[in-house]
CSV table of C-alpha atoms in Angstrom, one decimal:
chain,number,residue,atom,x,y,z
A,1,MET,CA,48.2,89.8,85.0
A,2,LEU,CA,51.1,90.5,82.7
A,3,ARG,CA,53.5,87.5,82.4
A,4,VAL,CA,57.1,88.3,81.4
A,5,ALA,CA,60.1,86.1,80.8
A,6,VAL,CA,63.4,87.3,82.2
A,7,PRO,CA,66.9,85.7,81.5
A,8,ASN,CA,67.8,83.6,84.5
A,9,LYS,CA,71.6,83.9,84.3
A,10,GLY,CA,74.5,85.8,82.8
A,11,ARG,CA,75.1,89.5,82.0
A,12,LEU,CA,71.8,89.7,80.1
A,13,SER,CA,70.0,88.6,83.3
A,14,GLU,CA,71.9,91.1,85.5
A,15,ASP,CA,71.2,94.1,83.2
A,16,ALA,CA,67.5,93.1,82.7
A,17,ILE,CA,66.8,92.7,86.4
A,18,LEU,CA,68.6,96.0,87.2
A,19,LEU,CA,66.5,97.8,84.5
A,20,LEU,CA,63.3,96.3,85.9
A,21,LYS,CA,64.1,97.2,89.5
A,22,GLU,CA,64.9,100.8,88.5
A,23,ALA,CA,61.5,100.8,86.7
A,24,GLY,CA,59.8,100.1,90.0
A,25,TYR,CA,59.2,96.3,89.6
A,26,HIS,CA,59.9,93.7,92.3
A,27,CYS,CA,62.0,91.4,90.3
A,28,GLN,CA,64.8,90.0,92.5
A,29,ALA,CA,64.4,86.2,92.8
A,30,ALA,CA,66.4,83.8,95.0
A,31,SER,CA,68.7,81.4,93.2
A,32,ASN,CA,66.1,78.6,93.4
A,33,GLU,CA,63.1,80.6,92.3
A,34,LEU,CA,61.7,80.3,88.8
A,35,MET,CA,58.8,82.7,89.2
A,36,MET,CA,58.1,85.9,91.2
A,37,ARG,CA,54.8,87.8,91.4
A,38,ASP,CA,54.7,91.5,91.8
A,39,GLU,CA,51.2,92.1,93.2
A,40,ARG,CA,51.6,95.8,93.4
A,41,ASN,CA,52.3,96.1,89.7
A,42,ASN,CA,50.1,93.2,88.6
A,43,ILE,CA,52.9,91.4,86.9
A,44,GLU,CA,54.6,87.9,87.1
A,45,PHE,CA,58.2,87.4,86.2
A,46,PHE,CA,59.5,84.0,85.0
A,47,PHE,CA,63.2,83.3,85.2
A,48,ILE,CA,64.1,81.2,82.1
A,49,ARG,CA,67.2,80.4,80.1
A,50,PRO,CA,67.7,83.2,77.5
A,51,LYS,CA,67.7,80.7,74.6
A,52,ASP,CA,64.3,79.2,75.7
A,53,ILE,CA,62.5,82.5,76.2
A,54,PRO,CA,61.5,83.0,72.5
A,55,ALA,CA,59.8,79.6,72.5
A,56,TYR,CA,57.6,80.5,75.5
A,57,VAL,CA,56.7,83.8,74.1
A,58,THR,CA,55.9,82.8,70.5
A,59,SER,CA,53.8,79.9,71.7
A,60,GLY,CA,51.7,82.4,73.7
A,61,VAL,CA,52.5,80.9,77.1
A,62,LEU,CA,54.0,84.2,78.2
A,63,ASP,CA,53.1,87.7,77.1
A,64,LEU,CA,56.6,89.2,76.8
A,65,GLY,CA,60.2,88.1,76.9
A,66,ILE,CA,63.5,89.9,77.5
A,67,THR,CA,66.2,88.2,75.4
A,68,GLY,CA,68.7,88.8,72.6
A,69,ARG,CA,67.6,89.5,69.1
A,70,ASP,CA,69.8,86.7,67.9
A,71,LEU,CA,68.1,84.2,70.1
A,72,ALA,CA,64.7,85.4,68.9
A,73,PHE,CA,65.7,84.8,65.3
A,74,GLU,CA,67.2,81.4,66.2
A,75,ASN,CA,63.8,80.3,67.4
A,76,GLU,CA,62.7,80.6,63.8
A,77,LYS,CA,59.0,81.5,64.7
A,78,PRO,CA,57.5,84.9,63.8
A,79,PHE,CA,57.7,87.4,66.7
A,80,SER,CA,57.2,91.1,67.3
A,81,GLU,CA,60.1,93.2,68.5
A,82,VAL,CA,58.3,95.5,71.0
A,83,MET,CA,61.3,97.7,72.0
A,84,VAL,CA,65.1,97.8,72.2
A,85,LEU,CA,66.7,97.9,75.6
A,86,GLU,CA,70.1,99.2,74.6
A,87,PHE,CA,72.3,96.7,76.4
A,88,GLY,CA,73.7,93.3,75.4
A,89,LYS,CA,74.9,94.6,72.1
A,90,ALA,CA,76.7,92.1,69.9
A,91,ARG,CA,77.3,90.8,66.4
A,92,PHE,CA,76.6,87.3,65.1
A,93,CYS,CA,79.5,86.6,62.7
A,94,PHE,CA,81.5,83.9,60.9
A,95,ALA,CA,85.1,83.5,61.9
A,96,VAL,CA,88.1,81.5,60.6
A,97,PRO,CA,91.8,81.1,61.6
A,98,GLU,CA,93.8,84.2,61.2
A,99,ASP,CA,96.2,82.5,58.8
A,100,LYS,CA,93.4,81.3,56.4
A,101,ASP,CA,92.4,83.3,53.4
A,102,ILE,CA,88.7,82.5,53.4
A,103,GLU,CA,85.7,84.6,52.7
A,104,VAL,CA,82.1,83.7,53.4
A,105,GLU,CA,81.7,82.1,49.9
A,106,GLY,CA,84.7,79.9,50.7
A,107,LEU,CA,82.8,78.2,53.5
A,108,HIS,CA,81.2,76.0,50.9
A,109,GLY,CA,82.1,72.3,51.9
A,110,LEU,CA,83.6,73.3,55.2
A,111,ARG,CA,82.5,72.4,58.8
A,112,ILE,CA,81.0,75.3,60.7
A,113,ALA,CA,80.7,75.0,64.5
A,114,THR,CA,77.9,77.1,66.1
A,115,SER,CA,75.3,77.2,68.9
A,116,TYR,CA,72.9,78.8,66.4
A,117,PRO,CA,72.3,76.2,63.6
A,118,ARG,CA,69.1,77.7,62.3
A,119,LEU,CA,70.6,81.2,62.0
A,120,VAL,CA,73.6,79.7,60.1
A,121,CYS,CA,71.5,77.6,57.8
A,122,ASN,CA,69.0,80.4,57.1
A,123,TYR,CA,72.0,82.6,56.0
A,124,LEU,CA,73.9,80.1,54.0
A,125,GLU,CA,71.1,78.3,52.1
A,126,PRO,CA,69.8,81.2,50.1
A,127,ARG,CA,73.4,82.0,49.0
A,128,GLY,CA,73.9,78.4,47.7
A,129,ILE,CA,76.6,77.7,50.3
A,130,LYS,CA,76.5,74.1,51.4
A,131,ALA,CA,78.4,73.5,54.6
A,132,GLU,CA,78.3,71.0,57.4
A,133,VAL,CA,76.9,72.7,60.5
A,134,VAL,CA,78.3,71.3,63.8
A,135,THR,CA,76.0,72.2,66.7
A,136,LEU,CA,77.7,72.9,70.0
A,137,ASN,CA,76.2,74.3,73.2
A,138,GLY,CA,79.0,76.7,73.9
A,139,ALA,CA,82.8,77.5,73.7
A,140,VAL,CA,82.7,77.1,69.9
A,141,GLU,CA,86.0,79.1,69.6
A,142,ILE,CA,88.0,76.1,70.6
A,143,SER,CA,86.3,73.7,68.1
A,144,ILE,CA,88.8,74.6,65.3
A,145,ARG,CA,91.8,73.9,67.4
A,146,LEU,CA,90.3,70.6,68.4
A,147,GLY,CA,89.7,69.6,64.8
A,148,VAL,CA,85.9,69.6,65.1
A,149,ALA,CA,85.3,72.4,62.7
A,150,ASP,CA,87.0,74.6,60.0
A,151,ALA,CA,85.1,77.8,60.9
A,152,ILE,CA,82.7,79.0,63.5
A,153,ALA,CA,79.6,81.3,63.7
A,154,ASP,CA,79.1,82.9,67.0
A,155,VAL,CA,78.0,86.0,68.9
A,156,VAL,CA,80.9,88.5,69.1
A,157,GLN,CA,81.0,91.5,71.5
A,158,SER,CA,84.6,92.9,72.0
A,159,GLY,CA,86.3,90.3,69.8
A,160,ARG,CA,88.9,89.5,72.4
A,161,THR,CA,87.9,85.9,72.7
A,162,LEU,CA,88.3,85.4,69.0
A,163,LYS,CA,91.7,87.0,69.0
A,164,ALA,CA,92.9,84.9,71.9
A,165,ASN,CA,92.0,81.8,70.0
A,166,GLY,CA,93.7,83.0,66.8
A,167,LEU,CA,90.5,83.7,64.9
A,168,LYS,CA,89.3,86.6,62.7
A,169,ILE,CA,85.8,87.7,61.5
A,170,ILE,CA,84.9,87.3,57.9
A,171,GLY,CA,82.1,88.9,56.0
A,172,GLU,CA,79.4,91.2,57.4
A,173,PRO,CA,77.5,90.3,60.6
A,174,VAL,CA,74.6,87.9,60.1
A,175,VAL,CA,72.6,89.6,62.8
A,176,ILE,CA,73.2,92.8,64.8
A,177,SER,CA,72.0,91.7,68.2
A,178,GLU,CA,71.0,93.4,71.5
A,179,ALA,CA,68.5,92.9,74.3
A,180,ILE,CA,64.9,93.4,73.2
A,181,VAL,CA,61.4,93.0,74.6
A,182,MET,CA,59.6,90.5,72.3
A,183,ALA,CA,56.0,89.5,72.0
A,184,LYS,CA,54.2,86.9,70.0
A,185,ASP,CA,52.8,89.4,67.5
A,186,GLN,CA,51.9,93.1,67.2
A,187,THR,CA,48.5,92.6,68.9
A,188,ASN,CA,50.1,91.1,72.0
A,189,GLY,CA,52.8,93.8,71.9
A,190,HIS,CA,50.3,96.8,72.1
A,191,THR,CA,47.9,96.0,74.9
A,192,PRO,CA,47.5,98.7,77.6
A,193,GLU,CA,49.5,96.6,80.1
A,194,VAL,CA,52.3,96.1,77.7
A,195,ILE,CA,52.4,99.8,76.7
A,196,THR,CA,52.6,100.8,80.4
A,197,PHE,CA,55.4,98.3,81.0
A,198,CYS,CA,57.4,99.5,78.0
A,199,GLU,CA,56.9,103.2,78.9
A,200,ARG,CA,58.4,102.5,82.3
A,201,LEU,CA,61.4,100.9,80.8
A,202,LYS,CA,61.8,103.6,78.2
A,203,GLY,CA,61.7,106.2,81.1
A,204,ILE,CA,64.7,104.5,82.7
A,205,ILE,CA,66.6,104.1,79.5
A,206,THR,CA,66.1,107.7,78.6
A,207,ALA,CA,66.9,108.9,82.1
A,208,ARG,CA,70.3,107.1,81.9
A,209,LYS,CA,71.2,109.3,78.9
A,210,TYR,CA,70.3,112.6,80.3
A,211,MET,CA,71.0,114.9,83.3
A,212,MET,CA,69.1,118.0,84.5
A,213,VAL,CA,71.1,121.2,84.5
A,214,GLU,CA,70.0,124.2,86.5
A,215,TYR,CA,71.6,127.7,86.5
A,216,ASP,CA,71.0,131.4,87.0
A,217,ILE,CA,71.7,133.7,84.1
A,218,PRO,CA,71.3,137.4,83.3
A,219,GLN,CA,68.3,138.1,81.1
A,220,THR,CA,70.6,139.7,78.6
A,221,LEU,CA,72.4,136.4,78.1
A,222,LEU,CA,69.3,134.2,78.1
A,223,ALA,CA,69.2,133.6,74.3
A,224,GLU,CA,72.8,132.4,74.2
A,225,ALA,CA,72.3,130.3,77.2
A,226,CYS,CA,69.2,128.6,75.6
A,227,ARG,CA,71.3,127.8,72.6
A,228,ILE,CA,73.7,125.9,74.9
A,229,THR,CA,70.9,124.2,76.8
A,230,PRO,CA,67.9,123.9,74.4
A,231,GLY,CA,66.4,121.0,76.4
A,232,ILE,CA,64.2,118.3,74.9
A,233,GLU,CA,61.5,120.7,73.8
A,234,SER,CA,62.6,124.0,75.4
A,235,PRO,CA,64.1,124.9,78.8
A,236,THR,CA,62.1,125.9,81.8
A,237,ILE,CA,62.6,129.6,82.7
A,238,ALA,CA,61.5,131.4,85.8
A,239,PRO,CA,62.2,134.8,87.2
A,240,LEU,CA,64.6,135.2,90.2
A,241,ASN,CA,64.1,137.6,93.1
A,242,LYS,CA,67.0,139.5,91.6
A,243,GLU,CA,66.6,142.3,89.1
A,244,GLY,CA,67.5,141.2,85.6
A,245,TRP,CA,68.2,137.5,86.4
A,246,LEU,CA,66.4,134.3,85.5
A,247,ALA,CA,66.6,130.7,86.6
A,248,VAL,CA,66.9,128.1,83.8
A,249,LYS,CA,66.4,124.3,83.9
A,250,ALA,CA,67.0,121.9,81.0
A,251,MET,CA,67.8,118.3,80.2
A,252,VAL,CA,71.1,117.7,78.6
A,253,LEU,CA,73.0,114.6,77.5
A,254,SER,CA,75.1,113.1,80.3
A,255,SER,CA,78.0,112.6,77.9
A,256,GLU,CA,78.1,116.4,77.3
A,257,VAL,CA,77.2,117.8,80.8
A,258,ASN,CA,80.7,118.9,81.8
A,259,GLN,CA,81.4,120.7,78.5
A,260,ILE,CA,78.0,122.4,78.8
A,261,MET,CA,78.7,123.5,82.4
A,262,ASP,CA,82.0,124.9,81.2
A,263,ARG,CA,80.3,126.9,78.4
A,264,LEU,CA,77.6,128.2,80.8
A,265,LYS,CA,80.2,129.4,83.3
A,266,GLN,CA,82.2,131.1,80.6
A,267,LEU,CA,79.0,132.8,79.4
A,268,GLY,CA,78.3,134.2,82.8
A,269,ALA,CA,75.9,131.8,84.5
A,270,ASN,CA,76.0,131.3,88.2
A,271,GLY,CA,74.9,128.5,90.5
A,272,ILE,CA,75.2,125.8,87.9
A,273,ILE,CA,74.0,122.4,89.2
A,274,ALA,CA,73.8,119.1,87.3
A,275,THR,CA,71.6,116.3,88.8
A,276,LYS,CA,70.9,112.8,87.7
A,277,ILE,CA,67.4,111.8,86.5
A,278,SER,CA,66.0,108.6,87.9
A,279,SER,CA,63.2,108.3,85.4
A,280,CYS,CA,61.2,110.3,82.9
A,281,ARG,CA,58.4,110.3,80.4
A,282,LEU,CA,58.9,112.2,77.2
């Protein structure tokens, strides 16, 4: 039975559980439940703090874990990134007060507050930057104002929290993070059970990006219509019970579907329909 760690709280948890449910897994635990077994799919889900998930996976206690790439690196043990889930995107960056003219090299000798001490040390030490790392469990943005630190290193999404606290990002991101499926190593990440699990998730992630467009088109305009809707490999074409007309079906990017429908109508297509795709395998 496949054993998978899922974040137990926060936005990462919400997005992970939604993805798993759309992929056909029974993964909705009550607030006091730490484990749920999905007998139908031969899988067990364990609801764990996102920061602790890498430790359970890299120790081999659990087969897979859904967590952030930044947290996997903070664990400091080797791991295999099995797949990217395309949510929870963020940057791990250094930040200082807006009125300070400091670059990353200028952090030498300063106090840096962070919830990711290993990531910070692993970045600074090879560059010869010696700083005092102040480890906090959260809300590091306020640490400078309270006199605990001179700079911070933290996960940044929109940057609004930094701005609200009078801070600015310096240097390049230490890590570009997002939600991933991680395994202990490549062997664990490529078993038949893991491959099936990941194919299901990929099917949902891909389906979220595409829609199916169907329309009728005169045969004389088919070539131009296919240039508008080339599909993933090629569109599906079938004859209509109407002389000289064909039915066409193709996957298109959801972000472009309205423009594509406009172009098809202008070309001369009729009966243009766009429908959502719940899942797919490509």
